[in-house]
Every structure is written in C-alpha cells, then in structure tokens.
PDB file of C-alpha atoms in Angstrom:
ATOM      1  CA  MET A  23      -4.421  -8.967  -9.951  1.00 94.00           C
ATOM      2  CA  ILE A  24      -8.194  -9.066 -10.183  1.00 96.00           C
ATOM      3  CA  HIS A  25      -8.962  -8.644 -13.939  1.00 97.00           C
ATOM      4  CA  THR A  26      -6.512 -10.865 -15.864  1.00 98.00           C
ATOM      5  CA  HIS A  27      -7.283 -12.931 -18.844  1.00 98.00           C
ATOM      6  CA  SER A  28      -5.478 -16.330 -19.772  1.00 98.00           C
ATOM      7  CA  THR A  29      -5.226 -19.224 -22.624  1.00 98.00           C
ATOM      8  CA  TRP A  30      -9.054 -20.173 -21.281  1.00 98.00           C
ATOM      9  CA  SER A  31     -10.268 -17.513 -23.260  1.00 98.00           C
ATOM     10  CA  ASP A  32      -8.201 -14.483 -25.559  1.00 98.00           C
ATOM     11  CA  GLY A  33      -5.215 -14.856 -23.297  1.00 98.00           C
ATOM     12  CA  GLY A  34      -2.150 -16.016 -24.999  1.00 98.00           C
ATOM     13  CA  ALA A  35      -0.740 -18.148 -20.835  1.00 98.00           C
ATOM     14  CA  SER A  36      -2.248 -20.366 -18.638  1.00 98.00           C
ATOM     15  CA  ILE A  37      -3.682 -19.669 -15.312  1.00 98.00           C
ATOM     16  CA  GLU A  38      -0.469 -21.570 -13.732  1.00 98.00           C
ATOM     17  CA  GLU A  39       1.549 -19.103 -15.954  1.00 98.00           C
ATOM     18  CA  MET A  40      -0.062 -15.632 -15.010  1.00 98.00           C
ATOM     19  CA  ALA A  41      -0.514 -16.527 -11.166  1.00 98.00           C
ATOM     20  CA  ARG A  42       3.413 -17.325 -11.101  1.00 98.00           C
ATOM     21  CA  GLU A  43       4.600 -13.895 -12.807  1.00 98.00           C
ATOM     22  CA  THR A  44       2.473 -12.383 -10.332  1.00 98.00           C
ATOM     23  CA  LEU A  45       3.583 -13.678  -7.472  1.00 98.00           C
ATOM     24  CA  ARG A  46       7.072 -13.831  -9.263  1.00 97.00           C
ATOM     25  CA  LEU A  47       5.775  -9.654  -9.129  1.00 97.00           C
ATOM     26  CA  GLY A  48       5.413  -9.312  -5.645  1.00 97.00           C
ATOM     27  CA  HIS A  49       1.644  -9.388  -5.731  1.00 97.00           C
ATOM     28  CA  GLU A  50      -0.309 -11.825  -3.107  1.00 97.00           C
ATOM     29  CA  TYR A  51      -2.807 -13.672  -6.227  1.00 98.00           C
ATOM     30  CA  LEU A  52      -4.409 -13.417  -9.508  1.00 98.00           C
ATOM     31  CA  GLY A  53      -8.007 -12.785  -9.818  1.00 98.00           C
ATOM     32  CA  THR A  54      -9.237 -15.206 -13.124  1.00 97.00           C
ATOM     33  CA  ALA A  55     -11.248 -12.795 -15.485  1.00 98.00           C
ATOM     34  CA  ASP A  56     -11.750 -14.356 -18.887  1.00 98.00           C
ATOM     35  CA  HIS A  57     -14.645 -13.879 -21.082  1.00 98.00           C
ATOM     36  CA  SER A  58     -17.617 -15.028 -20.984  1.00 98.00           C
ATOM     37  CA  ARG A  59     -19.794 -16.290 -23.777  1.00 97.00           C
ATOM     38  CA  ALA A  60     -21.145 -13.265 -25.917  1.00 95.00           C
ATOM     39  CA  ALA A  61     -17.617 -12.610 -26.605  1.00 95.00           C
ATOM     40  CA  HIS A  62     -17.553 -15.179 -29.200  1.00 92.00           C
ATOM     41  CA  TYR A  63     -14.797 -13.157 -30.989  1.00 91.00           C
ATOM     42  CA  ALA A  64     -12.318 -13.887 -28.161  1.00 95.00           C
ATOM     43  CA  ASN A  65     -13.391 -17.484 -27.320  1.00 96.00           C
ATOM     44  CA  GLY A  66     -15.340 -16.614 -24.796  1.00 97.00           C
ATOM     45  CA  LEU A  67     -16.358 -18.993 -21.848  1.00 98.00           C
ATOM     46  CA  SER A  68     -19.485 -21.050 -22.211  1.00 98.00           C
ATOM     47  CA  VAL A  69     -21.104 -22.018 -18.757  1.00 98.00           C
ATOM     48  CA  GLU A  70     -20.175 -25.643 -19.670  1.00 98.00           C
ATOM     49  CA  ARG A  71     -16.086 -24.268 -19.670  1.00 98.00           C
ATOM     50  CA  LEU A  72     -16.720 -22.023 -16.931  1.00 98.00           C
ATOM     51  CA  ARG A  73     -16.960 -24.101 -14.567  1.00 98.00           C
ATOM     52  CA  ALA A  74     -14.329 -26.860 -16.443  1.00 98.00           C
ATOM     53  CA  GLN A  75     -11.928 -23.443 -15.879  1.00 98.00           C
ATOM     54  CA  LEU A  76     -13.426 -23.210 -12.041  1.00 98.00           C
ATOM     55  CA  LYS A  77     -12.371 -26.757 -11.475  1.00 98.00           C
ATOM     56  CA  GLU A  78      -9.015 -25.691 -12.787  1.00 98.00           C
ATOM     57  CA  VAL A  79      -8.649 -22.853 -10.805  1.00 98.00           C
ATOM     58  CA  ARG A  80      -9.589 -24.729  -7.157  1.00 96.00           C
ATOM     59  CA  GLU A  81      -7.306 -28.271  -8.223  1.00 97.00           C
ATOM     60  CA  LEU A  82      -4.431 -25.026  -8.408  1.00 98.00           C
ATOM     61  CA  GLN A  83      -5.839 -23.580  -5.489  1.00 96.00           C
ATOM     62  CA  ARG A  84      -5.072 -26.513  -3.672  1.00 96.00           C
ATOM     63  CA  ALA A  85      -1.297 -26.746  -4.585  1.00 97.00           C
ATOM     64  CA  GLY A  86      -0.906 -24.207  -3.335  1.00 96.00           C
ATOM     65  CA  LEU A  87      -1.517 -21.367  -5.290  1.00 97.00           C
ATOM     66  CA  PRO A  88      -3.377 -18.354  -4.001  1.00 97.00           C
ATOM     67  CA  ILE A  89      -5.932 -17.327  -7.100  1.00 98.00           C
ATOM     68  CA  VAL A  90      -9.646 -16.442  -6.789  1.00 98.00           C
ATOM     69  CA  ALA A  91     -11.844 -17.523  -9.212  1.00 98.00           C
ATOM     70  CA  GLY A  92     -13.728 -14.171 -11.562  1.00 98.00           C
ATOM     71  CA  SER A  93     -14.857 -13.790 -14.922  1.00 98.00           C
ATOM     72  CA  GLU A  94     -15.309 -10.729 -16.853  1.00 98.00           C
ATOM     73  CA  VAL A  95     -19.185 -11.260 -18.293  1.00 98.00           C
ATOM     74  CA  ASP A  96     -20.550  -9.379 -21.051  1.00 98.00           C
ATOM     75  CA  ILE A  97     -23.447  -6.576 -20.718  1.00 98.00           C
ATOM     76  CA  LEU A  98     -26.129  -7.539 -22.537  1.00 98.00           C
ATOM     77  CA  ASP A  99     -27.496  -5.007 -24.930  1.00 97.00           C
ATOM     78  CA  ASP A 100     -30.563  -4.106 -22.001  1.00 97.00           C
ATOM     79  CA  GLY A 101     -28.196  -4.702 -19.314  1.00 98.00           C
ATOM     80  CA  SER A 102     -28.512  -8.026 -18.203  1.00 98.00           C
ATOM     81  CA  LEU A 103     -25.438 -10.276 -17.920  1.00 98.00           C
ATOM     82  CA  ASP A 104     -23.986 -12.738 -19.883  1.00 97.00           C
ATOM     83  CA  PHE A 105     -24.350 -15.939 -18.024  1.00 98.00           C
ATOM     84  CA  PRO A 106     -27.522 -16.547 -14.963  1.00 98.00           C
ATOM     85  CA  ASP A 107     -27.325 -15.759 -11.703  1.00 98.00           C
ATOM     86  CA  ASP A 108     -26.941 -19.212 -10.459  1.00 98.00           C
ATOM     87  CA  VAL A 109     -23.424 -19.659 -12.098  1.00 98.00           C
ATOM     88  CA  LEU A 110     -22.485 -15.863 -10.895  1.00 98.00           C
ATOM     89  CA  ALA A 111     -22.521 -16.871  -7.533  1.00 98.00           C
ATOM     90  CA  GLU A 112     -20.665 -20.009  -8.095  1.00 98.00           C
ATOM     91  CA  LEU A 113     -17.410 -17.329  -8.507  1.00 98.00           C
ATOM     92  CA  ASP A 114     -15.566 -15.348  -6.026  1.00 98.00           C
ATOM     93  CA  TYR A 115     -16.523 -12.108  -7.953  1.00 98.00           C
ATOM     94  CA  VAL A 116     -17.548 -10.877 -11.272  1.00 98.00           C
ATOM     95  CA  VAL A 117     -16.301  -8.335 -13.447  1.00 98.00           C
ATOM     96  CA  ALA A 118     -18.851  -6.684 -15.777  1.00 98.00           C
ATOM     97  CA  SER A 119     -18.120  -4.853 -18.772  1.00 98.00           C
ATOM     98  CA  VAL A 120     -19.818  -3.750 -22.163  1.00 98.00           C
ATOM     99  CA  HIS A 121     -17.548  -5.596 -25.735  1.00 96.00           C
ATOM    100  CA  SER A 122     -20.484  -4.293 -27.775  1.00 95.00           C
ATOM    101  CA  ASN A 123     -23.244  -2.328 -29.207  1.00 94.00           C
ATOM    102  CA  PHE A 124     -20.768   0.728 -28.484  1.00 96.00           C
ATOM    103  CA  THR A 125     -23.104   2.915 -30.324  1.00 95.00           C
ATOM    104  CA  LEU A 126     -26.494   2.543 -28.365  1.00 97.00           C
ATOM    105  CA  ASP A 127     -28.160   6.231 -28.157  1.00 97.00           C
ATOM    106  CA  PRO A 128     -26.816   7.859 -25.037  1.00 98.00           C
ATOM    107  CA  ALA A 129     -29.793   7.395 -23.007  1.00 98.00           C
ATOM    108  CA  ARG A 130     -29.824   3.264 -23.893  1.00 98.00           C
ATOM    109  CA  GLN A 131     -26.587   3.050 -23.272  1.00 98.00           C
ATOM    110  CA  THR A 132     -26.532   4.966 -19.659  1.00 98.00           C
ATOM    111  CA  GLU A 133     -29.898   2.316 -18.468  1.00 98.00           C
ATOM    112  CA  ARG A 134     -28.003  -0.139 -19.511  1.00 98.00           C
ATOM    113  CA  LEU A 135     -24.781   0.075 -17.458  1.00 98.00           C
ATOM    114  CA  ILE A 136     -27.305   1.313 -14.853  1.00 98.00           C
ATOM    115  CA  ARG A 137     -28.950  -1.756 -14.708  1.00 98.00           C
ATOM    116  CA  ALA A 138     -25.695  -4.210 -14.909  1.00 98.00           C
ATOM    117  CA  ALA A 139     -24.167  -1.725 -12.499  1.00 98.00           C
ATOM    118  CA  SER A 140     -26.963  -2.663  -9.802  1.00 98.00           C
ATOM    119  CA  HIS A 141     -27.279  -6.117 -10.416  1.00 98.00           C
ATOM    120  CA  PRO A 142     -26.419  -7.500  -7.055  1.00 98.00           C
ATOM    121  CA  LEU A 143     -24.170 -10.588  -8.242  1.00 98.00           C
ATOM    122  CA  VAL A 144     -21.539  -7.824 -10.255  1.00 98.00           C
ATOM    123  CA  THR A 145     -18.491  -6.438  -8.365  1.00 98.00           C
ATOM    124  CA  VAL A 146     -16.215  -5.201 -10.141  1.00 98.00           C
ATOM    125  CA  LEU A 147     -17.679  -2.389 -13.113  1.00 98.00           C
ATOM    126  CA  GLY A 148     -15.252  -2.786 -15.771  1.00 98.00           C
ATOM    127  CA  HIS A 149     -13.569  -0.362 -18.286  1.00 98.00           C
ATOM    128  CA  ALA A 150     -16.856   2.294 -18.198  1.00 98.00           C
ATOM    129  CA  THR A 151     -16.282   4.421 -20.991  1.00 98.00           C
ATOM    130  CA  GLY A 152     -15.159   1.786 -23.403  1.00 97.00           C
ATOM    131  CA  ARG A 153     -12.314   4.520 -25.017  1.00 97.00           C
ATOM    132  CA  LEU A 154      -9.100   2.864 -26.247  1.00 96.00           C
ATOM    133  CA  LEU A 155      -7.110   5.849 -27.020  1.00 95.00           C
ATOM    134  CA  LEU A 156      -6.036   7.323 -29.867  1.00 93.00           C
ATOM    135  CA  ARG A 157      -8.621   4.382 -31.529  1.00 94.00           C
ATOM    136  CA  ARG A 158     -11.927   4.624 -30.328  1.00 93.00           C
ATOM    137  CA  PRO A 159     -13.251   7.292 -27.927  1.00 95.00           C
ATOM    138  CA  GLY A 160     -15.792   6.298 -25.550  1.00 96.00           C
ATOM    139  CA  TYR A 161     -19.556   5.548 -25.873  1.00 96.00           C
ATOM    140  CA  ALA A 162     -21.908   8.192 -25.325  1.00 97.00           C
ATOM    141  CA  LEU A 163     -23.642   7.827 -21.698  1.00 98.00           C
ATOM    142  CA  ASP A 164     -24.351   9.989 -18.869  1.00 98.00           C
ATOM    143  CA  LEU A 165     -21.579   8.749 -17.343  1.00 98.00           C
ATOM    144  CA  ASP A 166     -22.181  10.184 -13.836  1.00 98.00           C
ATOM    145  CA  ALA A 167     -25.731   8.791 -13.823  1.00 98.00           C
ATOM    146  CA  VAL A 168     -23.639   5.224 -13.832  1.00 98.00           C
ATOM    147  CA  LEU A 169     -21.077   5.996 -10.908  1.00 98.00           C
ATOM    148  CA  ALA A 170     -24.441   7.660  -8.737  1.00 98.00           C
ATOM    149  CA  ALA A 171     -25.361   4.201  -9.348  1.00 98.00           C
ATOM    150  CA  CYS A 172     -22.272   2.274  -8.574  1.00 98.00           C
ATOM    151  CA  GLU A 173     -22.610   4.095  -4.959  1.00 98.00           C
ATOM    152  CA  VAL A 174     -26.109   3.089  -4.407  1.00 98.00           C
ATOM    153  CA  ALA A 175     -25.470  -0.396  -4.913  1.00 98.00           C
ATOM    154  CA  GLY A 176     -22.082  -0.789  -3.310  1.00 98.00           C
ATOM    155  CA  THR A 177     -20.202  -1.516  -6.650  1.00 98.00           C
ATOM    156  CA  VAL A 178     -16.640  -1.303  -7.418  1.00 98.00           C
ATOM    157  CA  VAL A 179     -15.403   0.875 -10.548  1.00 98.00           C
ATOM    158  CA  GLU A 180     -12.682  -0.122 -11.920  1.00 98.00           C
ATOM    159  CA  ILE A 181      -9.174   2.167 -13.351  1.00 98.00           C
ATOM    160  CA  ASN A 182      -7.931   0.146 -16.200  1.00 98.00           C
ATOM    161  CA  ALA A 183      -4.508   0.194 -16.526  1.00 98.00           C
ATOM    162  CA  ASN A 184      -4.059  -1.217 -19.718  1.00 97.00           C
ATOM    163  CA  ALA A 185      -1.979   2.465 -21.780  1.00 95.00           C
ATOM    164  CA  ALA A 186      -4.888   2.532 -24.308  1.00 96.00           C
ATOM    165  CA  ARG A 187      -7.837   2.726 -22.358  1.00 97.00           C
ATOM    166  CA  LEU A 188      -6.518   3.924 -18.746  1.00 97.00           C
ATOM    167  CA  ASP A 189     -10.512   4.264 -18.360  1.00 97.00           C
ATOM    168  CA  LEU A 190     -11.504   5.639 -16.004  1.00 96.00           C
ATOM    169  CA  ASP A 191      -9.429   9.131 -17.239  1.00 96.00           C
ATOM    170  CA  TRP A 192      -8.219  10.245 -13.578  1.00 97.00           C
ATOM    171  CA  ARG A 193     -10.320  13.494 -13.650  1.00 97.00           C
ATOM    172  CA  VAL A 194     -12.838  11.666 -12.987  1.00 98.00           C
ATOM    173  CA  ALA A 195     -11.973   9.303 -10.241  1.00 98.00           C
ATOM    174  CA  LEU A 196     -10.562  13.010  -8.854  1.00 98.00           C
ATOM    175  CA  ARG A 197     -14.263  13.819  -8.543  1.00 98.00           C
ATOM    176  CA  TRP A 198     -15.613  10.517  -7.996  1.00 98.00           C
ATOM    177  CA  ARG A 199     -12.958   9.706  -5.419  1.00 98.00           C
ATOM    178  CA  ASP A 200     -14.751   9.765  -1.918  1.00 97.00           C
ATOM    179  CA  ARG A 201     -17.884   8.376  -3.166  1.00 98.00           C
ATOM    180  CA  LEU A 202     -16.497   4.942  -4.803  1.00 98.00           C
ATOM    181  CA  ARG A 203     -14.279   2.509  -4.182  1.00 98.00           C
ATOM    182  CA  TRP A 204     -11.841   1.142  -6.858  1.00 98.00           C
ATOM    183  CA  ALA A 205     -10.021  -1.494  -8.127  1.00 98.00           C
ATOM    184  CA  VAL A 206      -6.767  -0.794 -10.311  1.00 98.00           C
ATOM    185  CA  ASN A 207      -6.601  -3.688 -12.685  1.00 98.00           C
ATOM    186  CA  THR A 208      -4.536  -4.411 -15.784  1.00 98.00           C
ATOM    187  CA  ASP A 209      -6.824  -6.463 -18.060  1.00 98.00           C
ATOM    188  CA  ALA A 210      -3.283  -8.467 -18.682  1.00 98.00           C
ATOM    189  CA  HIS A 211      -3.706 -10.706 -22.064  1.00 98.00           C
ATOM    190  CA  VAL A 212      -0.837 -11.853 -21.677  1.00 98.00           C
ATOM    191  CA  PRO A 213       2.150 -12.396 -18.394  1.00 98.00           C
ATOM    192  CA  ALA A 214       3.639  -9.483 -19.374  1.00 98.00           C
ATOM    193  CA  GLY A 215       0.667  -7.030 -19.462  1.00 98.00           C
ATOM    194  CA  LEU A 216       1.145  -8.446 -15.484  1.00 98.00           C
ATOM    195  CA  GLN A 217       3.402  -5.168 -15.207  1.00 98.00           C
ATOM    196  CA  ASP A 218       0.531  -2.499 -16.391  1.00 97.00           C
ATOM    197  CA  ALA A 219      -0.458  -2.135 -12.707  1.00 97.00           C
ATOM    198  CA  ARG A 220       2.546   0.622 -12.865  1.00 97.00           C
ATOM    199  CA  TYR A 221      -0.067   3.198 -15.261  1.00 98.00           C
ATOM    200  CA  GLY A 222      -3.766   2.367 -13.388  1.00 98.00           C
ATOM    201  CA  VAL A 223      -1.801   3.575 -10.055  1.00 98.00           C
ATOM    202  CA  ALA A 224      -0.280   6.569 -11.891  1.00 98.00           C
ATOM    203  CA  VAL A 225      -3.928   7.596 -12.366  1.00 98.00           C
ATOM    204  CA  ALA A 226      -5.247   6.743  -9.104  1.00 98.00           C
ATOM    205  CA  ARG A 227      -2.604   8.837  -7.144  1.00 98.00           C
ATOM    206  CA  LYS A 228      -3.128  11.627  -9.647  1.00 98.00           C
ATOM    207  CA  ALA A 229      -6.785  11.442  -8.961  1.00 98.00           C
ATOM    208  CA  GLY A 230      -5.682  10.901  -5.364  1.00 98.00           C
ATOM    209  CA  LEU A 231      -6.580   7.610  -4.050  1.00 98.00           C
ATOM    210  CA  THR A 232      -5.124   6.046  -1.206  1.00 98.00           C
ATOM    211  CA  PRO A 233      -4.394   2.530  -0.912  1.00 97.00           C
ATOM    212  CA  ALA A 234      -8.202   2.448   1.017  1.00 97.00           C
ATOM    213  CA  HIS A 235      -9.901   3.643  -1.604  1.00 98.00           C
ATOM    214  CA  VAL A 236      -8.640   0.868  -3.824  1.00 98.00           C
ATOM    215  CA  VAL A 237     -10.102  -2.825  -3.074  1.00 98.00           C
ATOM    216  CA  ASN A 238      -7.178  -4.936  -4.511  1.00 96.00           C
ATOM    217  CA  THR A 239      -5.265  -3.462  -2.469  1.00 97.00           C
ATOM    218  CA  LEU A 240      -7.071  -5.714   0.270  1.00 98.00           C
ATOM    219  CA  ASP A 241      -5.289  -9.609   0.993  1.00 97.00           C
ATOM    220  CA  ARG A 242      -6.965 -12.036  -1.150  1.00 97.00           C
ATOM    221  CA  GLU A 243      -9.402 -13.186   2.442  1.00 97.00           C
ATOM    222  CA  GLY A 244      -9.544  -9.163   2.866  1.00 98.00           C
ATOM    223  CA  PHE A 245     -10.528  -9.099  -0.692  1.00 98.00           C
ATOM    224  CA  LEU A 246     -13.227 -12.445  -0.791  1.00 98.00           C
ATOM    225  CA  GLY A 247     -14.049 -11.224   2.654  1.00 98.00           C
ATOM    226  CA  PHE A 248     -15.303  -7.696   0.767  1.00 98.00           C
ATOM    227  CA  VAL A 249     -17.135  -9.423  -2.112  1.00 98.00           C
ATOM    228  CA  ALA A 250     -19.260 -11.540   0.359  1.00 98.00           C
ATOM    229  CA  ALA A 251     -20.398  -8.423   2.399  1.00 98.00           C
ATOM    230  CA  GLN A 252     -21.189  -6.528  -1.137  1.00 98.00           C
ATOM    231  CA  ARG A 253     -23.556  -9.435  -1.848  1.00 98.00           C
ATOM    232  CA  ALA A 254     -24.754  -9.455   1.735  1.00 97.00           C
ATOM    233  CA  SER A 255     -25.510  -6.091   1.551  1.00 96.00           C
ATOM    234  CA  ARG A 256     -27.471  -5.725  -1.475  1.00 94.00           C
TER     235      ARG A 256
END
C-alpha cells in the first residue's frame, strides 16, 4: 500500500485511520503519498506541510504503526519534480506522477516523463499514461521510450489499481513484464479504496506478473532496503 492519500491533501481519512484499515485488511504497512504543492486543486502539501506530515508519521511509527513516508510528487512541464532534491531525500520513497498539461505534443510529453523517470530519487512512476477509463484517454507519448528509461534507471512502474485508471494496461505490462519492476498501487483516498488492490492484482496476474516482479510484495524492511539499494545504484 505505497500510494495512498489522507486528509493532509485530498483524502477522506487521517493517516492513522488509513494505516489501521490497511492492517485490518491483512497488509503489513501503509505508505503515505499525498499530493505535492503544484496540485493546489488537491490541497497539495507545501514543503512546510510535508515536513509537518513527516513529523506526524514518525510519531505514529514510534507509537507502533508500520508506516513508510512518501509523497506523490507532481512531474512539472519540463520533467522536473515539484519538490527540491533535499526535500525528496527526506522521504522514504517517492512516487512521481503527471497531473497537468495532458495535451503537450507527444515529443515533449515523452521527454517530460523520461526526465522524471530518470531522476535518482524517484522510486515509482505513477499512472504512466494518465488515462481515466470512459472519461479521458491517455496522453499522447512514446510509452515504450518512457518504459525503457525506467528500465535503465531502475525506476518501478505502477499498475494503478483504481477502477477508473487500471493504468498501465495489462497488455503493456505483459510486453515489459521481465524488464521492469512493478508496484500494484491502490491510489486510495478513503479506507474503502484500499480494497481496490484486487483490481490491480487482477491486471498483474493477467500480465503474468509474480510476487517477485512486484516491489510492494516485500515486507516493510525489504521495501525500504529496495529503495536504499535503488538510490545507491544511481
């Protein structure tokens, strides 16, 4: 559960409530990933609010709740990230996603995502095509070029389990199955959304992924170790 939201941004429950529901469902830990400051429409966190959230997370950890501290950081138009590197380095992991300017020309959109996916502090590329089923197609880009950049950088690619996204498509995941590491993420904004994991698992199974392909099948210490090794290799 490494892509979830709380009332710190646009979620409907506190971090503690999301963590307790995660444990009730039988998962080992919760990863926080509230929106960054560019997502003003989603009450995105400023640097100051992010650090205040980190303080809360560390307090909850000391109280015994297994949480890892992350952020869903906006990918800006030029492919840079919405927080500076020194702030990103304070996080346990980083999900980088596009939430704006979906109509850039394909070459610029591709360059934008390649630059973000190649960033040394990006753990996971979130909902890579930006599609919303029955509402919005994915943005125009060379997706294979973006995934190739993820392969080179060792960046994990998200299978977003939200039923409105299911992004990436299973056929893409099948083609890239053994060349990438994956994360099945709920993008949950309320406790009930944590149960959407089953949709992402169905996509992953259809693509032939096994637990060894998927980084958030690791236990908490294993996941933190994966991120540390990923950062050290860049």
